[in-house]
Amino acid sequence: MTIALSRLNFRDLGGLPAADGQRVRTGLIFRSEGPASFFDAHRAELAELGFRSICDLRSNVERTAAPNDWCGPGCRLLNLDMNTDLRAQGKEAWETLRLDPSPENAKRVMMENYRRMPGALHPYLPELVGALLTGDVPMMIHCTAGKDRTGVVIALLLSLIGVSQETILADYAKSDVFGENMRIAGSVEDGFRESFGFVPGETVIAMLIGTEQDFLVAALDEVDRQWDGVGQYFAAGGVDRELQNNIRTMMLEPR
């Protein structure tokens, strides 16, 4: 990873272990926070990586505020509106937290938010998988922070190709760097105040900007509950068993 990008919530999924001793291919799928965080040095390094597709999970409001204007004409832009993140739902989504800013309520809100994310992605599965299988790689998958919506999408793809939940959760935990960077920059309280009109307590802030494993587990458990597993989830979304096998073949290093 290049120097400037290494300071972001940005990484290649390559090298993660999967079933039967296989590993995820390097240079294929990257996960990232969104362009609101990109400086000129980041944009220059991203251009050098030659992305062929960008999977943008943000809402129209978020994209308007911070567009993907750094990628060239040869890059396919997939705007997959996963409007489940608290940033995407508008200030009214924060009213429940303003009225009850307890850690217990914050966790309840986040758990429910994560449970809805697989359903929000479901209509876009053919588009996402189609871009991968037609060779629009390297692909970057991102939202705003690169941990919530992105975390769920990455977890679903990795689950499909046989990466263990333990490995998925360990990769998810690395996205703590987003919150760490906010604290280093001194932008946490101002960011909450500007976006949502109030600043919750420190325990709640840590929960909202962090990577609590229970959140991602809630999303994966919802897939099991509603679709009886990740394979059925993809099949119900239009990605049949043959396409699923093709995804495994292209995402995993050869034996």
PDB file of C-alpha atoms in Angstrom:
ATOM      1  CA  MET A   1       0.000   0.000   0.000  1.00  0.00           C
ATOM      2  CA  THR A   2       1.285   3.451  -0.844  1.00  0.00           C
ATOM      3  CA  ILE A   3       2.177   5.993   1.846  1.00  0.00           C
ATOM      4  CA  ALA A   4      -0.738   8.451   1.792  1.00  0.00           C
ATOM      5  CA  LEU A   5      -3.413   5.777   1.373  1.00  0.00           C
ATOM      6  CA  SER A   6      -1.987   3.775   4.276  1.00  0.00           C
ATOM      7  CA  ARG A   7      -3.184   6.534   6.600  1.00  0.00           C
ATOM      8  CA  LEU A   8      -6.806   6.081   5.516  1.00  0.00           C
ATOM      9  CA  ASN A   9      -9.302   3.310   6.169  1.00  0.00           C
ATOM     10  CA  PHE A  10      -8.147   1.774   2.882  1.00  0.00           C
ATOM     11  CA  ARG A  11      -6.821  -1.707   2.172  1.00  0.00           C
ATOM     12  CA  ASP A  12      -6.575  -4.536  -0.321  1.00  0.00           C
ATOM     13  CA  LEU A  13      -8.534  -7.661   0.621  1.00  0.00           C
ATOM     14  CA  GLY A  14      -5.783  -9.710  -0.967  1.00  0.00           C
ATOM     15  CA  GLY A  15      -4.106 -12.322   1.192  1.00  0.00           C
ATOM     16  CA  LEU A  16      -7.019 -13.013   3.516  1.00  0.00           C
ATOM     17  CA  PRO A  17      -7.236 -16.774   4.156  1.00  0.00           C
ATOM     18  CA  ALA A  18     -10.218 -18.717   2.842  1.00  0.00           C
ATOM     19  CA  ALA A  19     -11.296 -22.358   3.001  1.00  0.00           C
ATOM     20  CA  ASP A  20      -9.058 -25.221   1.883  1.00  0.00           C
ATOM     21  CA  GLY A  21      -5.878 -23.199   2.288  1.00  0.00           C
ATOM     22  CA  GLN A  22      -6.757 -20.709  -0.438  1.00  0.00           C
ATOM     23  CA  ARG A  23      -6.359 -16.934  -0.188  1.00  0.00           C
ATOM     24  CA  VAL A  24      -8.121 -13.910  -1.632  1.00  0.00           C
ATOM     25  CA  ARG A  25      -6.402 -12.559  -4.731  1.00  0.00           C
ATOM     26  CA  THR A  26      -4.287  -9.452  -4.326  1.00  0.00           C
ATOM     27  CA  GLY A  27      -5.031  -6.303  -6.340  1.00  0.00           C
ATOM     28  CA  LEU A  28      -8.626  -7.266  -7.047  1.00  0.00           C
ATOM     29  CA  ILE A  29     -10.961  -5.691  -4.461  1.00  0.00           C
ATOM     30  CA  PHE A  30     -10.115  -2.793  -2.188  1.00  0.00           C
ATOM     31  CA  ARG A  31     -12.200  -1.346   0.619  1.00  0.00           C
ATOM     32  CA  SER A  32     -12.051   2.314   1.521  1.00  0.00           C
ATOM     33  CA  GLU A  33     -13.608   5.301   3.184  1.00  0.00           C
ATOM     34  CA  GLY A  34     -15.144   7.851   0.855  1.00  0.00           C
ATOM     35  CA  PRO A  35     -13.830  10.777  -1.186  1.00  0.00           C
ATOM     36  CA  ALA A  36     -14.660  13.319   1.527  1.00  0.00           C
ATOM     37  CA  SER A  37     -11.411  12.116   3.135  1.00  0.00           C
ATOM     38  CA  PHE A  38      -9.236  12.259   0.016  1.00  0.00           C
ATOM     39  CA  PHE A  39      -6.486  14.858  -0.327  1.00  0.00           C
ATOM     40  CA  ASP A  40      -4.447  15.442  -3.478  1.00  0.00           C
ATOM     41  CA  ALA A  41      -1.861  12.845  -2.428  1.00  0.00           C
ATOM     42  CA  HIS A  42      -4.586  10.216  -1.987  1.00  0.00           C
ATOM     43  CA  ARG A  43      -6.105  11.030  -5.371  1.00  0.00           C
ATOM     44  CA  ALA A  44      -2.729  10.727  -7.080  1.00  0.00           C
ATOM     45  CA  GLU A  45      -2.044   7.335  -5.528  1.00  0.00           C
ATOM     46  CA  LEU A  46      -5.545   6.078  -6.337  1.00  0.00           C
ATOM     47  CA  ALA A  47      -5.073   7.089  -9.962  1.00  0.00           C
ATOM     48  CA  GLU A  48      -1.856   5.060 -10.075  1.00  0.00           C
ATOM     49  CA  LEU A  49      -3.709   1.938  -8.927  1.00  0.00           C
ATOM     50  CA  GLY A  50      -5.849   2.035 -12.069  1.00  0.00           C
ATOM     51  CA  PHE A  51      -9.293   1.273 -10.693  1.00  0.00           C
ATOM     52  CA  ARG A  52     -11.738  -0.041 -13.296  1.00  0.00           C
ATOM     53  CA  SER A  53     -14.818   0.265 -11.078  1.00  0.00           C
ATOM     54  CA  ILE A  54     -15.944   2.120  -7.968  1.00  0.00           C
ATOM     55  CA  CYS A  55     -18.793   0.684  -5.929  1.00  0.00           C
ATOM     56  CA  ASP A  56     -20.216   3.688  -4.078  1.00  0.00           C
ATOM     57  CA  LEU A  57     -22.670   2.674  -1.343  1.00  0.00           C
ATOM     58  CA  ARG A  58     -23.567   6.210  -0.272  1.00  0.00           C
ATOM     59  CA  SER A  59     -26.801   8.132  -0.685  1.00  0.00           C
ATOM     60  CA  ASN A  60     -27.341  10.869  -3.275  1.00  0.00           C
ATOM     61  CA  VAL A  61     -26.937  13.477  -0.542  1.00  0.00           C
ATOM     62  CA  GLU A  62     -23.536  12.103   0.428  1.00  0.00           C
ATOM     63  CA  ARG A  63     -22.394  11.814  -3.186  1.00  0.00           C
ATOM     64  CA  THR A  64     -23.428  15.387  -3.930  1.00  0.00           C
ATOM     65  CA  ALA A  65     -21.442  16.656  -0.949  1.00  0.00           C
ATOM     66  CA  ALA A  66     -18.323  14.644  -1.867  1.00  0.00           C
ATOM     67  CA  PRO A  67     -18.431  13.297  -5.451  1.00  0.00           C
ATOM     68  CA  ASN A  68     -16.174  10.652  -6.949  1.00  0.00           C
ATOM     69  CA  ASP A  69     -14.572  13.122  -9.318  1.00  0.00           C
ATOM     70  CA  TRP A  70     -11.081  11.636  -9.037  1.00  0.00           C
ATOM     71  CA  CYS A  71     -11.534   8.516 -11.206  1.00  0.00           C
ATOM     72  CA  GLY A  72     -11.004   8.717 -14.956  1.00  0.00           C
ATOM     73  CA  PRO A  73     -13.282   7.940 -17.926  1.00  0.00           C
ATOM     74  CA  GLY A  74     -12.157   4.300 -17.999  1.00  0.00           C
ATOM     75  CA  CYS A  75     -13.550   3.718 -14.528  1.00  0.00           C
ATOM     76  CA  ARG A  76     -17.081   2.367 -14.123  1.00  0.00           C
ATOM     77  CA  LEU A  77     -19.032   4.068 -11.334  1.00  0.00           C
ATOM     78  CA  LEU A  78     -21.652   1.932  -9.577  1.00  0.00           C
ATOM     79  CA  ASN A  79     -23.912   4.056  -7.390  1.00  0.00           C
ATOM     80  CA  LEU A  80     -25.565   1.485  -5.136  1.00  0.00           C
ATOM     81  CA  ASP A  81     -27.658   3.541  -2.737  1.00  0.00           C
ATOM     82  CA  MET A  82     -27.579   1.682   0.572  1.00  0.00           C
ATOM     83  CA  ASN A  83     -29.557   4.346   2.424  1.00  0.00           C
ATOM     84  CA  THR A  84     -29.409   2.489   5.727  1.00  0.00           C
ATOM     85  CA  ASP A  85     -26.474   4.293   7.303  1.00  0.00           C
ATOM     86  CA  LEU A  86     -27.332   6.942   9.888  1.00  0.00           C
ATOM     87  CA  ARG A  87     -25.507   9.516   7.737  1.00  0.00           C
ATOM     88  CA  ALA A  88     -27.816   8.744   4.835  1.00  0.00           C
ATOM     89  CA  GLN A  89     -31.098   8.905   6.709  1.00  0.00           C
ATOM     90  CA  GLY A  90     -31.056  12.592   7.584  1.00  0.00           C
ATOM     91  CA  LYS A  91     -31.316  14.348  10.920  1.00  0.00           C
ATOM     92  CA  GLU A  92     -34.640  12.733  11.770  1.00  0.00           C
ATOM     93  CA  ALA A  93     -32.833   9.412  12.103  1.00  0.00           C
ATOM     94  CA  TRP A  94     -30.889  10.906  14.984  1.00  0.00           C
ATOM     95  CA  GLU A  95     -33.945  12.094  16.879  1.00  0.00           C
ATOM     96  CA  THR A  96     -34.166   8.857  18.828  1.00  0.00           C
ATOM     97  CA  LEU A  97     -30.545   9.251  19.921  1.00  0.00           C
ATOM     98  CA  ARG A  98     -31.037  12.873  20.854  1.00  0.00           C
ATOM     99  CA  LEU A  99     -34.046  11.947  22.985  1.00  0.00           C
ATOM    100  CA  ASP A 100     -32.327   8.927  24.510  1.00  0.00           C
ATOM    101  CA  PRO A 101     -28.538   9.282  24.169  1.00  0.00           C
ATOM    102  CA  SER A 102     -27.815   6.281  26.362  1.00  0.00           C
ATOM    103  CA  PRO A 103     -25.254   3.655  25.292  1.00  0.00           C
ATOM    104  CA  GLU A 104     -28.013   1.042  25.399  1.00  0.00           C
ATOM    105  CA  ASN A 105     -30.171   2.941  22.931  1.00  0.00           C
ATOM    106  CA  ALA A 106     -27.195   3.736  20.698  1.00  0.00           C
ATOM    107  CA  LYS A 107     -26.342   0.047  20.481  1.00  0.00           C
ATOM    108  CA  ARG A 108     -29.971  -0.819  19.738  1.00  0.00           C
ATOM    109  CA  VAL A 109     -30.073   1.733  16.920  1.00  0.00           C
ATOM    110  CA  MET A 110     -26.800   0.501  15.422  1.00  0.00           C
ATOM    111  CA  MET A 111     -27.774  -3.166  15.660  1.00  0.00           C
ATOM    112  CA  GLU A 112     -31.048  -2.472  13.848  1.00  0.00           C
ATOM    113  CA  ASN A 113     -29.202  -0.397  11.271  1.00  0.00           C
ATOM    114  CA  TYR A 114     -26.816  -3.266  10.509  1.00  0.00           C
ATOM    115  CA  ARG A 115     -29.657  -5.793  10.308  1.00  0.00           C
ATOM    116  CA  ARG A 116     -31.239  -3.783   7.496  1.00  0.00           C
ATOM    117  CA  MET A 117     -28.074  -3.520   5.423  1.00  0.00           C
ATOM    118  CA  PRO A 118     -28.187  -6.946   3.702  1.00  0.00           C
ATOM    119  CA  GLY A 119     -31.712  -6.163   2.493  1.00  0.00           C
ATOM    120  CA  ALA A 120     -30.614  -2.745   1.245  1.00  0.00           C
ATOM    121  CA  LEU A 121     -27.827  -4.323  -0.820  1.00  0.00           C
ATOM    122  CA  HIS A 122     -29.973  -7.167  -2.156  1.00  0.00           C
ATOM    123  CA  PRO A 123     -31.387  -5.415  -5.286  1.00  0.00           C
ATOM    124  CA  TYR A 124     -27.858  -4.440  -6.364  1.00  0.00           C
ATOM    125  CA  LEU A 125     -26.241  -7.881  -6.162  1.00  0.00           C
ATOM    126  CA  PRO A 126     -26.433  -8.604  -9.931  1.00  0.00           C
ATOM    127  CA  GLU A 127     -24.825  -5.233 -10.708  1.00  0.00           C
ATOM    128  CA  LEU A 128     -22.032  -5.720  -8.181  1.00  0.00           C
ATOM    129  CA  VAL A 129     -21.307  -9.306  -9.197  1.00  0.00           C
ATOM    130  CA  GLY A 130     -21.658  -8.457 -12.878  1.00  0.00           C
ATOM    131  CA  ALA A 131     -18.959  -5.795 -12.642  1.00  0.00           C
ATOM    132  CA  LEU A 132     -16.593  -8.248 -10.996  1.00  0.00           C
ATOM    133  CA  LEU A 133     -17.235 -11.041 -13.471  1.00  0.00           C
ATOM    134  CA  THR A 134     -16.891  -8.800 -16.528  1.00  0.00           C
ATOM    135  CA  GLY A 135     -13.428  -7.816 -15.379  1.00  0.00           C
ATOM    136  CA  ASP A 136     -14.058  -4.311 -14.055  1.00  0.00           C
ATOM    137  CA  VAL A 137     -11.232  -4.728 -11.562  1.00  0.00           C
ATOM    138  CA  PRO A 138      -9.488  -3.504  -9.554  1.00  0.00           C
ATOM    139  CA  MET A 139     -12.678  -2.458  -7.794  1.00  0.00           C
ATOM    140  CA  MET A 140     -12.967  -0.114  -4.835  1.00  0.00           C
ATOM    141  CA  ILE A 141     -15.943  -0.590  -2.509  1.00  0.00           C
ATOM    142  CA  HIS A 142     -16.636   2.349  -0.227  1.00  0.00           C
ATOM    143  CA  CYS A 143     -19.213   4.358   1.697  1.00  0.00           C
ATOM    144  CA  THR A 144     -18.345   7.401   3.819  1.00  0.00           C
ATOM    145  CA  ALA A 145     -16.432   5.901   6.745  1.00  0.00           C
ATOM    146  CA  GLY A 146     -15.643   2.619   5.023  1.00  0.00           C
ATOM    147  CA  LYS A 147     -16.702   0.532   7.993  1.00  0.00           C
ATOM    148  CA  ASP A 148     -20.495   0.151   8.243  1.00  0.00           C
ATOM    149  CA  ARG A 149     -22.103  -0.283   4.810  1.00  0.00           C
ATOM    150  CA  THR A 150     -18.735  -1.225   3.338  1.00  0.00           C
ATOM    151  CA  GLY A 151     -18.137  -3.633   6.207  1.00  0.00           C
ATOM    152  CA  VAL A 152     -21.378  -5.481   5.504  1.00  0.00           C
ATOM    153  CA  VAL A 153     -20.831  -5.707   1.730  1.00  0.00           C
ATOM    154  CA  ILE A 154     -17.282  -6.952   2.180  1.00  0.00           C
ATOM    155  CA  ALA A 155     -18.416  -9.450   4.819  1.00  0.00           C
ATOM    156  CA  LEU A 156     -21.048 -10.875   2.478  1.00  0.00           C
ATOM    157  CA  LEU A 157     -18.595 -11.276  -0.404  1.00  0.00           C
ATOM    158  CA  LEU A 158     -15.984 -12.861   1.827  1.00  0.00           C
ATOM    159  CA  SER A 159     -18.535 -15.205   3.404  1.00  0.00           C
ATOM    160  CA  LEU A 160     -19.620 -16.318  -0.062  1.00  0.00           C
ATOM    161  CA  ILE A 161     -16.105 -17.362  -1.050  1.00  0.00           C
ATOM    162  CA  GLY A 162     -15.402 -19.262   2.160  1.00  0.00           C
ATOM    163  CA  VAL A 163     -13.595 -16.767   4.385  1.00  0.00           C
ATOM    164  CA  SER A 164     -14.292 -17.510   8.053  1.00  0.00           C
ATOM    165  CA  GLN A 165     -16.303 -15.161  10.246  1.00  0.00           C
ATOM    166  CA  GLU A 166     -13.289 -14.841  12.539  1.00  0.00           C
ATOM    167  CA  THR A 167     -11.177 -13.519   9.659  1.00  0.00           C
ATOM    168  CA  ILE A 168     -13.980 -11.232   8.466  1.00  0.00           C
ATOM    169  CA  LEU A 169     -14.357  -9.715  11.932  1.00  0.00           C
ATOM    170  CA  ALA A 170     -10.600  -9.225  12.260  1.00  0.00           C
ATOM    171  CA  ASP A 171     -10.540  -7.319   8.967  1.00  0.00           C
ATOM    172  CA  TYR A 172     -13.572  -5.274  10.047  1.00  0.00           C
ATOM    173  CA  ALA A 173     -11.764  -4.285  13.249  1.00  0.00           C
ATOM    174  CA  LYS A 174      -9.024  -2.629  11.194  1.00  0.00           C
ATOM    175  CA  SER A 175     -11.541   0.020  10.167  1.00  0.00           C
ATOM    176  CA  ASP A 176     -11.160   1.493  13.646  1.00  0.00           C
ATOM    177  CA  VAL A 177      -8.571   3.683  11.942  1.00  0.00           C
ATOM    178  CA  PHE A 178     -11.385   5.921  10.672  1.00  0.00           C
ATOM    179  CA  GLY A 179     -12.427   6.877  14.197  1.00  0.00           C
ATOM    180  CA  GLU A 180      -8.809   7.144  15.301  1.00  0.00           C
ATOM    181  CA  ASN A 181      -8.135   9.612  12.488  1.00  0.00           C
ATOM    182  CA  MET A 182     -11.160  11.667  13.505  1.00  0.00           C
ATOM    183  CA  ARG A 183      -9.838  11.903  17.033  1.00  0.00           C
ATOM    184  CA  ILE A 184      -6.330  12.831  15.879  1.00  0.00           C
ATOM    185  CA  ALA A 185      -7.780  15.563  13.671  1.00  0.00           C
ATOM    186  CA  GLY A 186      -9.944  16.829  16.532  1.00  0.00           C
ATOM    187  CA  SER A 187     -13.011  16.640  14.298  1.00  0.00           C
ATOM    188  CA  VAL A 188     -15.242  14.261  16.253  1.00  0.00           C
ATOM    189  CA  GLU A 189     -17.387  16.726  18.196  1.00  0.00           C
ATOM    190  CA  ASP A 190     -17.558  19.289  15.396  1.00  0.00           C
ATOM    191  CA  GLY A 191     -18.520  16.569  12.946  1.00  0.00           C
ATOM    192  CA  PHE A 192     -21.403  15.363  15.096  1.00  0.00           C
ATOM    193  CA  ARG A 193     -22.575  18.889  15.809  1.00  0.00           C
ATOM    194  CA  GLU A 194     -22.467  19.954  12.161  1.00  0.00           C
ATOM    195  CA  SER A 195     -24.127  16.850  10.773  1.00  0.00           C
ATOM    196  CA  PHE A 196     -26.664  16.024  13.449  1.00  0.00           C
ATOM    197  CA  GLY A 197     -27.077  19.060  15.671  1.00  0.00           C
ATOM    198  CA  PHE A 198     -25.879  17.522  18.926  1.00  0.00           C
ATOM    199  CA  VAL A 199     -22.881  15.758  20.454  1.00  0.00           C
ATOM    200  CA  PRO A 200     -23.565  12.495  22.311  1.00  0.00           C
ATOM    201  CA  GLY A 201     -21.528  11.281  25.267  1.00  0.00           C
ATOM    202  CA  GLU A 202     -18.093   9.759  24.856  1.00  0.00           C
ATOM    203  CA  THR A 203     -19.286   6.166  25.265  1.00  0.00           C
ATOM    204  CA  VAL A 204     -21.865   6.640  22.520  1.00  0.00           C
ATOM    205  CA  ILE A 205     -19.371   8.420  20.263  1.00  0.00           C
ATOM    206  CA  ALA A 206     -16.935   5.530  20.627  1.00  0.00           C
ATOM    207  CA  MET A 207     -19.702   3.108  19.675  1.00  0.00           C
ATOM    208  CA  LEU A 208     -20.820   5.091  16.623  1.00  0.00           C
ATOM    209  CA  ILE A 209     -17.361   5.675  15.153  1.00  0.00           C
ATOM    210  CA  GLY A 210     -15.913   2.312  16.168  1.00  0.00           C
ATOM    211  CA  THR A 211     -16.157  -1.269  14.951  1.00  0.00           C
ATOM    212  CA  GLU A 212     -18.108  -3.216  17.536  1.00  0.00           C
ATOM    213  CA  GLN A 213     -18.194  -6.831  16.397  1.00  0.00           C
ATOM    214  CA  ASP A 214     -21.792  -7.334  17.521  1.00  0.00           C
ATOM    215  CA  PHE A 215     -22.922  -4.948  14.781  1.00  0.00           C
ATOM    216  CA  LEU A 216     -21.458  -6.936  11.910  1.00  0.00           C
ATOM    217  CA  VAL A 217     -22.509 -10.225  13.471  1.00  0.00           C
ATOM    218  CA  ALA A 218     -26.084  -8.871  13.590  1.00  0.00           C
ATOM    219  CA  ALA A 219     -25.993  -8.307   9.816  1.00  0.00           C
ATOM    220  CA  LEU A 220     -24.662 -11.802   9.126  1.00  0.00           C
ATOM    221  CA  ASP A 221     -27.166 -13.371  11.512  1.00  0.00           C
ATOM    222  CA  GLU A 222     -29.951 -11.554   9.651  1.00  0.00           C
ATOM    223  CA  VAL A 223     -28.808 -13.205   6.413  1.00  0.00           C
ATOM    224  CA  ASP A 224     -29.068 -16.596   8.111  1.00  0.00           C
ATOM    225  CA  ARG A 225     -32.445 -15.758   9.618  1.00  0.00           C
ATOM    226  CA  GLN A 226     -34.094 -14.258   6.542  1.00  0.00           C
ATOM    227  CA  TRP A 227     -32.392 -16.158   3.691  1.00  0.00           C
ATOM    228  CA  ASP A 228     -31.075 -19.304   5.379  1.00  0.00           C
ATOM    229  CA  GLY A 229     -27.440 -18.543   4.586  1.00  0.00           C
ATOM    230  CA  VAL A 230     -25.266 -16.464   2.329  1.00  0.00           C
ATOM    231  CA  GLY A 231     -25.613 -18.773  -0.686  1.00  0.00           C
ATOM    232  CA  GLN A 232     -29.395 -18.522  -0.590  1.00  0.00           C
ATOM    233  CA  TYR A 233     -29.114 -14.772  -0.034  1.00  0.00           C
ATOM    234  CA  PHE A 234     -27.148 -14.310  -3.264  1.00  0.00           C
ATOM    235  CA  ALA A 235     -29.361 -16.770  -5.172  1.00  0.00           C
ATOM    236  CA  ALA A 236     -32.526 -14.929  -4.110  1.00  0.00           C
ATOM    237  CA  GLY A 237     -30.912 -11.702  -5.326  1.00  0.00           C
ATOM    238  CA  GLY A 238     -30.306 -13.066  -8.827  1.00  0.00           C
ATOM    239  CA  VAL A 239     -26.822 -14.526  -8.397  1.00  0.00           C
ATOM    240  CA  ASP A 240     -27.296 -18.240  -9.012  1.00  0.00           C
ATOM    241  CA  ARG A 241     -25.000 -21.075  -7.974  1.00  0.00           C
ATOM    242  CA  GLU A 242     -23.029 -20.961 -11.202  1.00  0.00           C
ATOM    243  CA  LEU A 243     -22.344 -17.248 -10.806  1.00  0.00           C
ATOM    244  CA  GLN A 244     -21.436 -17.830  -7.177  1.00  0.00           C
ATOM    245  CA  ASN A 245     -18.885 -20.436  -8.224  1.00  0.00           C
ATOM    246  CA  ASN A 246     -17.525 -18.026 -10.823  1.00  0.00           C
ATOM    247  CA  ILE A 247     -17.099 -15.357  -8.129  1.00  0.00           C
ATOM    248  CA  ARG A 248     -15.189 -17.807  -5.934  1.00  0.00           C
ATOM    249  CA  THR A 249     -12.917 -18.723  -8.825  1.00  0.00           C
ATOM    250  CA  MET A 250     -12.103 -15.122  -9.729  1.00  0.00           C
ATOM    251  CA  MET A 251     -11.691 -13.875  -6.138  1.00  0.00           C
ATOM    252  CA  LEU A 252      -9.491 -16.714  -4.878  1.00  0.00           C
ATOM    253  CA  GLU A 253      -5.927 -17.508  -5.832  1.00  0.00           C
ATOM    254  CA  PRO A 254      -5.624 -20.765  -7.784  1.00  0.00           C
ATOM    255  CA  ARG A 255      -4.798 -23.858  -5.764  1.00  0.00           C
TER     256      ARG A 255
END
